[in-house]
Short mmCIF file of C-alpha atoms and ligand atoms in Angstrom, two decimals:
data_model
loop_
_atom_site.label_atom_id
_atom_site.label_comp_id
_atom_site.label_asym_id
_atom_site.label_seq_id
_atom_site.Cartn_x
_atom_site.Cartn_y
_atom_site.Cartn_z
CA MET A 1 17.70 20.38 -72.74
CA VAL A 2 16.04 16.71 -72.37
CA TYR A 3 13.30 15.21 -73.92
CA GLU A 4 11.35 12.44 -72.26
CA ILE A 5 9.96 10.03 -74.68
CA TYR A 6 7.38 7.60 -72.97
CA LEU A 7 7.61 4.98 -75.71
CA ARG A 8 4.23 3.73 -75.77
CA SER A 9 2.64 6.74 -76.79
CA PHE A 10 5.47 8.79 -78.63
CA ALA A 11 5.14 7.30 -82.47
CA ASP A 12 4.03 4.11 -83.62
CA GLY A 13 6.39 2.86 -86.33
CA ASN A 14 5.14 -0.66 -86.97
CA GLY A 15 1.08 0.10 -86.97
CA ASP A 16 0.02 -2.28 -84.13
CA GLY A 17 -1.24 1.14 -82.09
CA VAL A 18 1.57 1.27 -79.55
CA GLY A 19 4.41 3.81 -79.91
CA ASP A 20 7.68 1.94 -80.65
CA ILE A 21 11.48 2.29 -81.38
CA ALA A 22 11.09 2.52 -85.07
CA GLY A 23 8.67 5.36 -84.27
CA VAL A 24 11.27 7.10 -82.60
CA ARG A 25 13.68 6.62 -85.46
CA ALA A 26 11.68 8.55 -87.77
CA ARG A 27 10.82 11.03 -85.54
CA LEU A 28 14.62 12.29 -84.94
CA PRO A 29 14.63 15.11 -87.22
CA TYR A 30 11.39 16.51 -85.31
CA LEU A 31 13.38 16.26 -82.21
CA ARG A 32 16.47 17.96 -83.43
CA ASP A 33 14.56 20.86 -85.23
CA LEU A 34 12.74 21.41 -81.95
CA GLY A 35 16.09 22.04 -80.63
CA VAL A 36 16.94 19.30 -77.49
CA ASP A 37 19.91 17.87 -76.74
CA ALA A 38 19.04 14.73 -75.41
CA ILE A 39 16.17 12.08 -75.09
CA TRP A 40 15.36 10.10 -72.21
CA LEU A 41 13.65 6.91 -73.21
CA THR A 42 11.25 5.40 -70.54
CA PRO A 43 11.84 1.28 -70.09
CA TRP A 44 11.88 -0.63 -73.30
CA TYR A 45 13.10 -3.87 -71.75
CA ARG A 46 11.26 -7.05 -71.96
CA SER A 47 8.25 -6.91 -69.64
CA PRO A 48 4.74 -7.93 -69.43
CA MET A 49 3.72 -4.28 -68.93
CA ALA A 50 1.81 -4.41 -65.87
CA ASP A 51 3.37 -0.73 -64.96
CA GLY A 52 3.81 0.11 -68.47
CA GLY A 53 7.45 -1.41 -68.61
CA TYR A 54 8.59 -0.43 -65.25
CA ASP A 55 8.21 -4.11 -64.42
CA VAL A 56 11.08 -5.67 -66.03
CA ALA A 57 11.46 -9.19 -67.43
CA ASP A 58 14.61 -9.28 -68.96
CA TYR A 59 16.81 -5.84 -68.47
CA ARG A 60 19.39 -7.06 -71.36
CA ASP A 61 16.71 -7.18 -74.05
CA ILE A 62 13.98 -5.04 -75.88
CA ASP A 63 10.36 -5.76 -75.61
CA PRO A 64 9.09 -7.23 -78.68
CA LEU A 65 6.27 -4.63 -78.42
CA PHE A 66 8.95 -1.89 -79.10
CA GLY A 67 11.45 -3.54 -81.61
CA SER A 68 14.58 -5.55 -81.27
CA LEU A 69 17.62 -5.18 -79.69
CA GLY A 70 19.26 -4.19 -83.09
CA ASP A 71 16.75 -1.35 -83.18
CA ALA A 72 17.63 0.11 -79.97
CA GLU A 73 21.22 -0.34 -81.26
CA ALA A 74 20.44 1.44 -84.39
CA LEU A 75 18.62 3.99 -82.55
CA ILE A 76 21.48 5.04 -80.32
CA ILE A 77 23.68 5.47 -83.27
CA GLU A 78 21.22 7.81 -85.29
CA ALA A 79 20.41 9.62 -82.24
CA HIS A 80 23.87 10.32 -82.12
CA GLU A 81 24.16 11.05 -85.60
CA HIS A 82 21.71 13.78 -85.05
CA GLY A 83 23.82 15.36 -82.48
CA LEU A 84 21.27 14.13 -79.56
CA ARG A 85 22.63 12.03 -76.63
CA VAL A 86 20.70 9.05 -75.20
CA MET A 87 19.51 8.57 -71.64
CA ILE A 88 17.64 5.33 -70.83
CA ASP A 89 15.38 4.42 -67.48
CA ILE A 90 17.09 2.01 -65.14
CA VAL A 91 14.56 0.17 -62.86
CA PRO A 92 16.91 -1.27 -60.19
CA ASN A 93 14.18 -0.71 -57.45
CA HIS A 94 12.23 -3.86 -58.25
CA CYS A 95 11.86 -6.06 -61.39
CA SER A 96 8.88 -8.23 -62.88
CA SER A 97 7.26 -11.14 -60.91
CA GLN A 98 8.23 -12.76 -64.46
CA HIS A 99 11.99 -11.89 -63.92
CA PRO A 100 13.62 -15.45 -64.14
CA LEU A 101 15.18 -14.29 -60.56
CA PHE A 102 11.84 -13.99 -58.87
CA ALA A 103 10.75 -17.23 -60.59
CA ALA A 104 13.81 -19.04 -59.11
CA ALA A 105 12.83 -17.58 -56.00
CA LEU A 106 9.54 -18.68 -55.74
CA ALA A 107 10.43 -21.99 -56.69
CA ALA A 108 13.40 -22.51 -54.05
CA GLY A 109 11.22 -21.73 -51.01
CA PRO A 110 11.88 -20.29 -47.64
CA GLY A 111 15.44 -19.82 -46.47
CA SER A 112 16.77 -20.23 -49.98
CA ALA A 113 19.60 -18.14 -51.11
CA GLU A 114 17.03 -17.36 -54.40
CA ARG A 115 14.90 -15.96 -52.02
CA ALA A 116 17.54 -13.91 -50.25
CA ARG A 117 17.70 -11.66 -53.26
CA PHE A 118 14.15 -10.28 -52.35
CA TRP A 119 12.15 -9.23 -49.75
CA PHE A 120 10.27 -12.84 -48.50
CA ARG A 121 9.12 -12.62 -44.89
CA ALA A 122 7.08 -14.85 -42.90
CA GLY A 123 3.60 -13.15 -42.14
CA GLN A 124 2.16 -11.99 -38.85
CA GLY A 125 -0.94 -13.65 -37.26
CA VAL A 126 -1.54 -17.19 -36.02
CA ALA A 127 -0.76 -18.76 -39.03
CA GLY A 128 1.17 -16.27 -40.98
CA GLU A 129 -1.84 -14.56 -42.52
CA LEU A 130 -1.00 -10.87 -41.91
CA PRO A 131 1.56 -9.04 -43.83
CA PRO A 132 4.91 -8.75 -42.14
CA ASN A 133 4.32 -5.14 -41.17
CA ASP A 134 2.19 -2.32 -42.21
CA TRP A 135 4.03 -0.80 -45.19
CA GLN A 136 1.45 0.19 -48.19
CA SER A 137 2.19 0.40 -51.87
CA MET A 138 2.61 3.46 -53.26
CA PHE A 139 -0.30 2.29 -55.72
CA GLY A 140 -2.60 1.71 -53.04
CA GLY A 141 -3.16 -1.43 -50.87
CA PRO A 142 -0.58 -3.41 -49.04
CA ALA A 143 2.88 -3.78 -50.16
CA TRP A 144 3.12 -7.43 -49.32
CA THR A 145 1.43 -10.09 -51.34
CA ARG A 146 1.59 -13.97 -49.93
CA VAL A 147 2.67 -16.78 -52.01
CA ILE A 148 1.75 -20.15 -52.60
CA GLU A 149 4.64 -22.44 -51.85
CA PRO A 150 5.98 -25.29 -54.13
CA ASP A 151 4.47 -27.71 -51.78
CA GLY A 152 0.80 -25.77 -52.55
CA SER A 153 0.51 -24.25 -48.81
CA PRO A 154 0.12 -20.53 -48.26
CA GLY A 155 3.42 -19.59 -47.57
CA GLU A 156 5.59 -16.36 -47.05
CA TRP A 157 5.03 -12.69 -48.14
CA TYR A 158 7.20 -10.66 -50.28
CA LEU A 159 7.37 -6.85 -50.33
CA HIS A 160 6.62 -4.76 -53.38
CA LEU A 161 6.27 -0.98 -52.82
CA PHE A 162 4.60 -0.65 -56.07
CA ALA A 163 2.38 -3.23 -57.93
CA ALA A 164 2.33 -7.16 -56.74
CA GLU A 165 3.81 -7.65 -60.24
CA GLN A 166 7.08 -5.78 -59.20
CA PRO A 167 8.94 -7.58 -56.51
CA ASP A 168 11.50 -5.23 -54.45
CA LEU A 169 14.91 -6.42 -55.07
CA ASN A 170 16.97 -6.65 -51.73
CA TRP A 171 20.09 -4.22 -52.55
CA ASP A 172 21.74 -5.65 -49.20
CA ASN A 173 22.39 -8.99 -51.31
CA PRO A 174 25.71 -8.74 -53.47
CA GLN A 175 24.42 -10.79 -56.38
CA VAL A 176 21.71 -7.95 -56.95
CA ARG A 177 24.62 -5.17 -56.75
CA ALA A 178 26.63 -7.45 -59.23
CA GLU A 179 23.98 -7.98 -61.73
CA PHE A 180 22.95 -4.51 -61.84
CA GLU A 181 26.26 -3.45 -62.72
CA ASP A 182 26.74 -5.68 -65.24
CA ILE A 183 23.43 -4.46 -66.84
CA LEU A 184 24.49 -0.99 -66.74
CA ARG A 185 27.92 -1.89 -68.44
CA PHE A 186 25.74 -3.84 -71.22
CA TRP A 187 24.04 -0.67 -72.18
CA LEU A 188 27.00 1.59 -71.95
CA ASP A 189 28.79 -0.31 -74.14
CA ARG A 190 26.04 0.21 -76.36
CA GLY A 191 26.60 3.92 -76.09
CA VAL A 192 24.02 5.11 -74.01
CA ASP A 193 24.97 8.19 -72.28
CA GLY A 194 23.21 8.08 -69.19
CA PHE A 195 20.71 6.49 -66.84
CA ARG A 196 17.46 8.05 -65.18
CA ILE A 197 17.01 5.73 -62.14
CA ASP A 198 13.62 4.97 -61.14
CA VAL A 199 12.62 5.31 -57.52
CA ALA A 200 16.27 5.82 -56.91
CA ASP A 201 15.75 6.45 -53.14
CA PHE A 202 13.97 3.46 -52.30
CA LEU A 203 16.73 1.00 -53.23
CA VAL A 204 17.94 0.32 -49.50
CA LYS A 205 15.52 -0.84 -46.63
CA ASP A 206 15.61 -0.74 -42.95
CA PRO A 207 16.58 -4.22 -42.26
CA ASP A 208 14.30 -4.43 -39.53
CA LEU A 209 11.31 -3.60 -41.44
CA PRO A 210 9.54 -1.28 -39.12
CA ASP A 211 5.95 -0.35 -39.18
CA ALA A 212 5.90 3.02 -40.90
CA GLY A 213 1.91 4.25 -40.46
CA ALA A 214 2.47 6.08 -37.12
CA LEU A 215 5.27 8.18 -38.35
CA PRO A 216 4.57 11.81 -38.70
CA PRO A 217 4.88 13.45 -42.28
CA GLY A 218 8.36 14.59 -43.42
CA VAL A 219 10.03 11.90 -41.33
CA ARG A 220 12.12 9.92 -43.66
CA ARG A 221 10.04 6.09 -44.35
CA PRO A 222 12.23 2.89 -43.49
CA TRP A 223 12.34 2.66 -47.41
CA GLU A 224 13.57 6.08 -48.41
CA ASP A 225 16.86 7.66 -48.67
CA GLN A 226 18.51 5.08 -46.20
CA ASP A 227 22.15 5.66 -45.49
CA GLY A 228 23.46 2.46 -47.58
CA LEU A 229 22.39 4.12 -50.84
CA HIS A 230 25.73 6.01 -51.24
CA GLU A 231 27.82 3.21 -51.52
CA ILE A 232 25.34 1.98 -54.34
CA TYR A 233 26.10 5.18 -56.17
CA ARG A 234 29.64 5.42 -55.54
CA SER A 235 30.25 2.28 -57.01
CA TRP A 236 28.02 3.29 -60.13
CA ARG A 237 29.80 6.71 -60.40
CA ARG A 238 32.91 4.87 -60.29
CA LEU A 239 31.75 2.52 -63.23
CA ILE A 240 30.38 5.18 -65.43
CA ASP A 241 33.51 7.49 -65.10
CA SER A 242 35.26 4.82 -66.40
CA TYR A 243 33.54 5.03 -69.53
CA PRO A 244 34.63 7.77 -72.31
CA GLY A 245 32.44 10.81 -72.77
CA ASN A 246 30.44 12.68 -70.23
CA ARG A 247 27.79 10.22 -69.17
CA ALA A 248 25.23 11.14 -66.55
CA LEU A 249 23.24 9.51 -63.48
CA LEU A 250 20.14 10.79 -63.03
CA GLY A 251 18.23 10.17 -60.00
CA GLU A 252 14.49 10.22 -59.71
CA MET A 253 13.73 11.10 -55.90
CA TRP A 254 10.89 12.36 -54.49
CA ILE A 255 12.65 13.73 -51.28
CA SER A 256 11.20 16.67 -49.32
CA PRO A 257 12.87 18.60 -47.99
CA LEU A 258 14.91 18.91 -51.12
CA THR A 259 18.41 19.52 -48.93
CA ARG A 260 18.08 15.87 -48.33
CA LEU A 261 19.28 15.64 -51.87
CA ARG A 262 22.79 17.17 -51.36
CA PRO A 263 24.48 14.27 -50.16
CA TYR A 264 24.22 12.43 -53.38
CA LEU A 265 25.28 15.29 -55.63
CA LEU A 266 28.96 15.65 -53.97
CA GLY A 267 30.67 14.62 -57.03
CA ASP A 268 31.18 10.94 -56.08
CA GLN A 269 27.69 9.47 -56.51
CA LEU A 270 24.48 11.03 -58.83
CA HIS A 271 25.36 13.77 -61.41
CA THR A 272 22.00 15.35 -60.53
CA ALA A 273 18.53 14.47 -59.23
CA PHE A 274 15.01 15.34 -60.31
CA ASN A 275 13.82 18.57 -58.27
CA PHE A 276 9.98 18.05 -57.75
CA GLY A 277 9.37 20.90 -55.83
CA PHE A 278 8.98 23.22 -58.83
CA LEU A 279 6.84 20.75 -60.59
CA SER A 280 4.63 20.46 -57.64
CA ALA A 281 4.30 24.06 -56.56
CA PRO A 282 1.27 26.32 -57.25
CA TRP A 283 1.12 28.90 -59.61
CA GLU A 284 1.93 31.69 -57.27
CA PRO A 285 4.81 33.88 -57.18
CA ALA A 286 5.89 33.23 -53.52
CA ALA A 287 5.52 29.25 -53.64
CA LEU A 288 7.49 29.32 -57.05
CA ARG A 289 10.32 31.69 -56.11
CA GLY A 290 10.42 29.38 -52.82
CA ALA A 291 10.80 26.16 -54.99
CA ILE A 292 13.44 27.83 -57.44
CA ASP A 293 15.47 29.13 -54.25
CA THR A 294 15.69 25.72 -52.61
CA THR A 295 16.54 23.91 -55.66
CA LEU A 296 19.31 26.07 -56.46
CA GLU A 297 20.44 25.77 -52.85
CA SER A 298 20.00 21.87 -53.03
CA ILE A 299 21.16 21.01 -56.24
CA GLY A 300 22.84 24.01 -57.78
CA ALA A 301 23.56 24.60 -61.38
CA ALA A 302 22.86 20.82 -62.17
CA ALA A 303 19.27 21.26 -61.47
CA PRO A 304 16.91 19.65 -63.80
CA TRP A 305 13.87 21.71 -63.86
CA VAL A 306 10.63 19.66 -65.11
CA LEU A 307 7.01 20.93 -65.57
CA SER A 308 5.66 17.81 -66.42
CA ASN A 309 6.23 14.01 -67.10
CA HIS A 310 4.24 10.44 -67.42
CA ASP A 311 3.59 10.41 -63.89
CA VAL A 312 1.51 13.58 -63.27
CA TYR A 313 -1.57 15.64 -64.54
CA ARG A 314 -0.32 17.71 -67.75
CA HIS A 315 0.72 21.23 -66.75
CA VAL A 316 -1.82 22.83 -69.06
CA THR A 317 -4.72 21.11 -66.87
CA ARG A 318 -2.99 21.44 -63.61
CA TYR A 319 -2.59 25.40 -64.13
CA GLY A 320 -5.97 25.73 -65.51
CA ARG A 321 -7.46 24.64 -62.30
CA ALA A 322 -8.28 26.19 -58.98
CA ASP A 323 -5.96 23.83 -56.89
CA THR A 324 -2.95 24.27 -59.24
CA ALA A 325 -0.38 22.31 -57.05
CA ARG A 326 -2.71 19.10 -57.45
CA ILE A 327 -0.04 16.97 -59.44
CA TRP A 328 -2.08 13.52 -58.89
CA TRP A 329 -4.49 11.32 -57.13
CA ALA A 330 -7.61 12.92 -57.66
CA THR A 331 -10.75 10.84 -57.21
CA GLU A 332 -13.13 13.20 -58.63
CA GLN A 333 -13.15 15.58 -61.72
CA VAL A 334 -12.49 19.06 -61.55
CA ALA A 335 -13.19 21.89 -63.16
CA THR A 336 -10.52 23.13 -65.72
CA ASP A 337 -10.01 26.21 -67.54
CA LEU A 338 -7.69 25.06 -70.85
CA ALA A 339 -7.35 28.53 -71.86
CA LEU A 340 -6.03 30.03 -68.87
CA GLY A 341 -3.75 26.83 -68.22
CA THR A 342 -2.31 26.92 -71.73
CA ARG A 343 -1.82 30.86 -71.20
CA ARG A 344 0.17 29.73 -67.79
CA ALA A 345 2.03 26.90 -69.50
CA ARG A 346 3.36 29.10 -72.09
CA ALA A 347 4.73 31.38 -69.43
CA ALA A 348 5.77 28.69 -67.27
CA LEU A 349 8.03 27.44 -70.26
CA LEU A 350 10.21 30.54 -70.73
CA LEU A 351 10.12 30.79 -66.79
CA SER A 352 11.64 27.53 -66.58
CA LEU A 353 13.94 28.00 -69.37
CA ALA A 354 15.47 31.00 -67.84
CA LEU A 355 16.53 29.14 -64.80
CA PRO A 356 20.13 27.55 -64.19
CA GLY A 357 20.69 24.54 -65.06
CA SER A 358 18.93 21.58 -67.40
CA SER A 359 15.23 21.15 -68.54
CA TYR A 360 13.28 18.17 -68.99
CA LEU A 361 10.42 18.54 -71.34
CA TYR A 362 7.92 15.56 -71.72
CA GLN A 363 6.62 14.64 -74.70
CA GLY A 364 3.58 16.51 -76.16
CA GLU A 365 4.00 19.40 -73.83
CA GLU A 366 5.54 21.38 -76.79
CA LEU A 367 2.04 20.72 -78.49
CA GLY A 368 0.17 22.20 -75.35
CA LEU A 369 -1.30 18.86 -74.93
CA TRP A 370 -3.74 18.42 -71.71
CA GLU A 371 -4.60 15.78 -69.30
CA VAL A 372 -7.49 13.38 -71.01
CA GLU A 373 -9.82 12.68 -68.32
CA ASP A 374 -12.29 10.62 -70.30
CA ILE A 375 -10.54 7.61 -71.02
CA PRO A 376 -13.07 4.76 -70.83
CA ASP A 377 -13.03 2.63 -68.04
CA ASN A 378 -12.16 -0.59 -69.99
CA LEU A 379 -9.15 0.82 -71.81
CA ILE A 380 -7.37 2.22 -68.41
CA ALA A 381 -4.32 0.32 -68.16
CA ASP A 382 -2.49 2.13 -64.84
CA PRO A 383 -2.08 -0.33 -62.27
CA ILE A 384 -3.42 2.59 -59.83
CA TYR A 385 -6.94 2.38 -61.13
CA GLU A 386 -7.17 -1.49 -59.84
CA ARG A 387 -5.02 -1.16 -56.52
CA THR A 388 -7.00 1.80 -55.71
CA GLY A 389 -10.50 -0.34 -56.11
CA HIS A 390 -11.07 2.24 -59.20
CA ARG A 391 -11.40 5.10 -56.72
CA VAL A 392 -8.27 6.75 -58.51
CA ARG A 393 -7.93 6.89 -62.47
CA GLY A 394 -4.21 7.10 -62.39
CA ARG A 395 -1.87 8.44 -64.81
CA ASP A 396 -2.93 6.98 -68.08
CA GLY A 397 -4.37 10.75 -68.96
CA CYS A 398 -1.03 12.25 -69.51
CA ARG A 399 0.22 9.01 -71.70
CA VAL A 400 -2.27 9.24 -74.50
CA PRO A 401 -0.59 8.79 -77.79
CA LEU A 402 0.60 12.09 -79.40
CA PRO A 403 -1.09 13.67 -82.35
CA TRP A 404 1.12 14.26 -85.33
CA GLN A 405 -0.73 14.72 -88.07
CA ALA A 406 -4.55 16.73 -88.12
CA ALA A 407 -5.75 14.79 -91.60
CA ALA A 408 -4.53 11.60 -90.71
CA PRO A 409 -6.48 8.79 -89.02
CA GLY A 410 -5.01 8.36 -85.42
CA PHE A 411 -3.52 11.80 -86.11
CA GLY A 412 -0.78 10.09 -88.10
CA PHE A 413 0.70 8.66 -84.56
CA GLY A 414 1.29 5.21 -86.94
CA PRO A 415 1.25 4.81 -90.15
CA PRO A 416 -2.06 5.07 -92.28
CA ASP A 417 -3.34 1.59 -92.08
CA ALA A 418 -2.48 1.47 -88.50
CA ALA A 419 -4.38 0.12 -85.75
CA THR A 420 -6.10 2.48 -83.41
CA PRO A 421 -3.83 4.26 -80.90
CA TRP A 422 -3.68 2.06 -77.66
CA LEU A 423 -5.29 5.24 -75.38
CA PRO A 424 -8.12 7.40 -77.70
CA GLN A 425 -7.26 10.73 -78.54
CA PRO A 426 -9.62 13.81 -78.07
CA ALA A 427 -11.01 14.92 -81.34
CA GLU A 428 -10.33 18.49 -80.22
CA TRP A 429 -6.45 17.57 -80.87
CA ARG A 430 -6.89 17.89 -84.61
CA ARG A 431 -5.89 21.52 -83.71
CA LEU A 432 -2.92 20.51 -81.66
CA ALA A 433 -1.26 18.22 -84.47
CA ALA A 434 2.36 18.84 -84.92
CA ASP A 435 1.77 19.47 -88.62
CA THR A 436 -0.82 22.13 -87.66
CA GLN A 437 1.08 23.94 -85.27
CA ALA A 438 4.57 23.78 -87.27
CA ALA A 439 2.84 26.11 -89.57
CA ASP A 440 1.44 28.62 -87.27
CA PRO A 441 3.97 31.00 -85.54
CA ASP A 442 1.77 31.70 -82.63
CA SER A 443 1.26 27.78 -81.43
CA MET A 444 2.85 26.28 -78.48
CA LEU A 445 5.10 24.19 -80.69
CA ALA A 446 6.31 27.36 -82.42
CA LEU A 447 7.25 28.81 -78.80
CA TYR A 448 9.11 25.87 -77.90
CA ARG A 449 11.26 25.97 -80.95
CA ALA A 450 11.95 29.66 -80.52
CA ALA A 451 12.68 29.21 -76.94
CA LEU A 452 14.98 26.49 -77.36
CA ARG A 453 16.92 28.30 -80.23
CA ALA A 454 17.13 31.49 -78.09
CA ARG A 455 18.56 29.52 -75.08
CA ALA A 456 21.08 27.50 -77.36
CA THR A 457 22.61 30.67 -78.12
CA ARG A 458 22.88 31.58 -74.47
CA ARG A 459 24.92 28.65 -73.27
CA GLY A 460 25.81 30.66 -70.12
CA LEU A 461 22.18 30.52 -69.00
CA ALA A 462 23.05 26.95 -68.01
CA ASP A 463 25.54 27.82 -65.48
CA ASP A 464 25.31 31.40 -64.50
CA THR A 465 23.71 32.84 -61.22
CA LEU A 466 20.53 33.94 -60.96
CA THR A 467 19.73 37.41 -59.24
CA TRP A 468 16.08 38.26 -58.27
CA LEU A 469 15.27 41.78 -59.11
CA GLU A 470 12.52 44.09 -57.19
CA SER A 471 9.30 43.68 -58.69
CA SER A 472 5.68 44.62 -57.88
CA ASP A 473 3.22 42.00 -56.12
CA GLY A 474 2.29 39.22 -58.44
CA VAL A 475 5.63 39.43 -60.49
CA LEU A 476 8.77 37.01 -60.40
CA ALA A 477 11.57 38.78 -61.86
CA PHE A 478 15.26 37.89 -62.19
CA SER A 479 18.33 38.42 -64.30
CA ARG A 480 20.91 36.54 -65.45
CA ALA A 481 24.41 37.40 -66.79
CA SER A 482 24.64 39.46 -69.92
CA GLY A 483 22.01 41.52 -69.04
CA PHE A 484 19.18 38.57 -69.75
CA SER A 485 16.24 38.85 -67.33
CA CYS A 486 13.32 36.96 -67.25
CA VAL A 487 9.75 38.87 -65.78
CA VAL A 488 6.59 36.89 -65.19
CA ASN A 489 3.22 38.20 -64.47
CA LEU A 490 1.34 35.53 -62.24
CA GLY A 491 -1.34 38.32 -61.21
CA ALA A 492 -4.40 39.19 -63.44
CA GLU A 493 -3.52 42.53 -64.27
CA PRO A 494 -0.92 43.81 -66.76
CA VAL A 495 1.94 45.47 -65.07
CA PRO A 496 4.79 47.65 -66.94
CA LEU A 497 7.60 46.06 -68.55
CA PRO A 498 11.09 47.13 -66.70
CA PRO A 499 13.25 49.07 -68.95
CA HIS A 500 15.24 47.19 -71.55
CA ASP A 501 16.71 47.50 -75.12
CA GLU A 502 15.70 44.25 -76.55
CA LEU A 503 12.59 41.73 -76.09
CA VAL A 504 13.91 38.28 -76.83
CA LEU A 505 10.75 36.32 -76.37
CA ALA A 506 7.20 36.90 -74.89
CA SER A 507 4.63 34.20 -74.32
CA GLY A 508 1.90 35.88 -75.35
CA PRO A 509 0.98 39.25 -76.75
CA LEU A 510 1.81 42.25 -74.76
CA GLU A 511 -0.42 45.52 -74.24
CA GLY A 512 2.21 47.89 -75.45
CA SER A 513 4.73 48.35 -72.65
CA LEU A 514 2.52 46.36 -70.35
CA LEU A 515 2.98 42.93 -69.48
CA PRO A 516 -0.59 41.07 -69.04
CA GLY A 517 -1.57 38.56 -66.53
CA ASP A 518 0.01 35.03 -66.73
CA THR A 519 2.55 35.97 -69.54
CA ALA A 520 6.47 35.60 -69.23
CA VAL A 521 8.97 37.59 -71.46
CA TRP A 522 12.74 37.31 -71.88
CA LEU A 523 14.55 40.73 -71.94
CA LEU A 524 17.94 41.93 -72.87
CA ALA A 525 19.70 45.21 -71.64
CA THR A 526 22.79 45.74 -73.73
CA ALA A 527 25.89 46.40 -71.82
CA ARG A 528 26.63 50.11 -71.50
C1 NOJ B 601 8.35 5.86 -60.98
C2 NOJ B 601 7.85 5.97 -62.79
O1 NOJ B 601 8.27 6.97 -63.34
C3 NOJ B 601 6.81 5.23 -62.44
O2 NOJ B 601 5.93 5.69 -63.89
C4 NOJ B 601 6.52 3.92 -62.13
O3 NOJ B 601 5.17 3.46 -61.88
C5 NOJ B 601 7.22 3.70 -60.96
N1 NOJ B 601 8.41 4.37 -60.74
C6 NOJ B 601 7.27 2.48 -60.35
O4 NOJ B 601 8.49 2.10 -60.88
#
């Protein structure tokens, strides 16, 4: 059970309105009591924050907004003392345009060894005024930006698959490889237990940089899942395996079909990779079952299940809409039934925690937080907003600072005299504050705690196989070893509960022996 901490929005220790390492340290007991095994921290490195820290200017230091290197070292030690392992984000596809290597590349000019660490190319057109190819940034607009050369003339273009402030590194360059292995060692030496590898599938590019616009959907893009990636992760695996303890490499790869993940997971590269098929599946039995089967076939027992993260609409909101599979990029506001979404989110928790593998919880989902869709325009920080000409508001709605205390200013995100949280919290979150929910046995937080406790006592659930049980339309039912089964009613009508000896947990009230719509249960049949 891994808990994702989006550092800027978790807890503010120093009162500047932005989450930080001190805030995390103060909340370690909360995480321990929640029942997670590990935390994953989004980037804490020195960064101009053009993309919330995914634009790294120094991989060996902490941004002053978050604290100091000493704070990070203390956090790792204290987390371990609480029995929590620590994963950190590593961002190898790109760095910040303010990274010294990029500054050196700009200064050194065309044809230099410094530029060879990135993807600099001459432009097309009569005077190089057009980008080198048709690649588009994941955040909107072209994936190339033209530079002004040291002599003041318009010059080469550089590749950035994300924002212009995030130049792509050239992983064909041995110095780039050596630099990152050294960075991994730097953090392994400080005790981190693993890395979540940001856009792990994008590092290697087809060196011909062919146009991609005309490729049919589903065909591998020239920047994703290239053969050369395997050698990089083999060498990372050798490196991480040379350290004591079971340390892990987790790839963030939005690869489809999921079977393409298999070659990375053969034991000599990544330990596991996110499976986003489950997160993107609609709230429908056949689609969810399909996503579960494909994941287990492709990733097996190392499957990480995710319902939300800092890049997608929170699932309380997703599941409360007509299109439950819409995870991002909406350009207009859609009607949301938050009560329905919350009921489904409760059921989805029991569903996902009953599956083989591991689970990644995104901060605030244990409080049932929803996507905030009315952030004032002038406060939107996600680069997607600017890069889409303000058409897409981006991901800030799932990054709003957490409500800890109902009665405190800023809902206790920071100390009593703290600056206002960097994004405004909805007033209705008062009733979702962690302290209020901790006292309510029917709250989302209570359900998370109970479910994590129940799962922790059944470690076999992580590894044992899953067997689908016959069930009526609209119902997902499967058993695991030791008589444990999970039944989810995704329909609107109540259905009879299958025979059982013990009800371990229900996501909502039952109607006698009937399981109401959008409700899940964990059942136990004692061996006879
Ligand atoms: C994936 C991260 O999760 C996202 O937040 C970031 O914007 C991109 N990678 C680029 O680093």
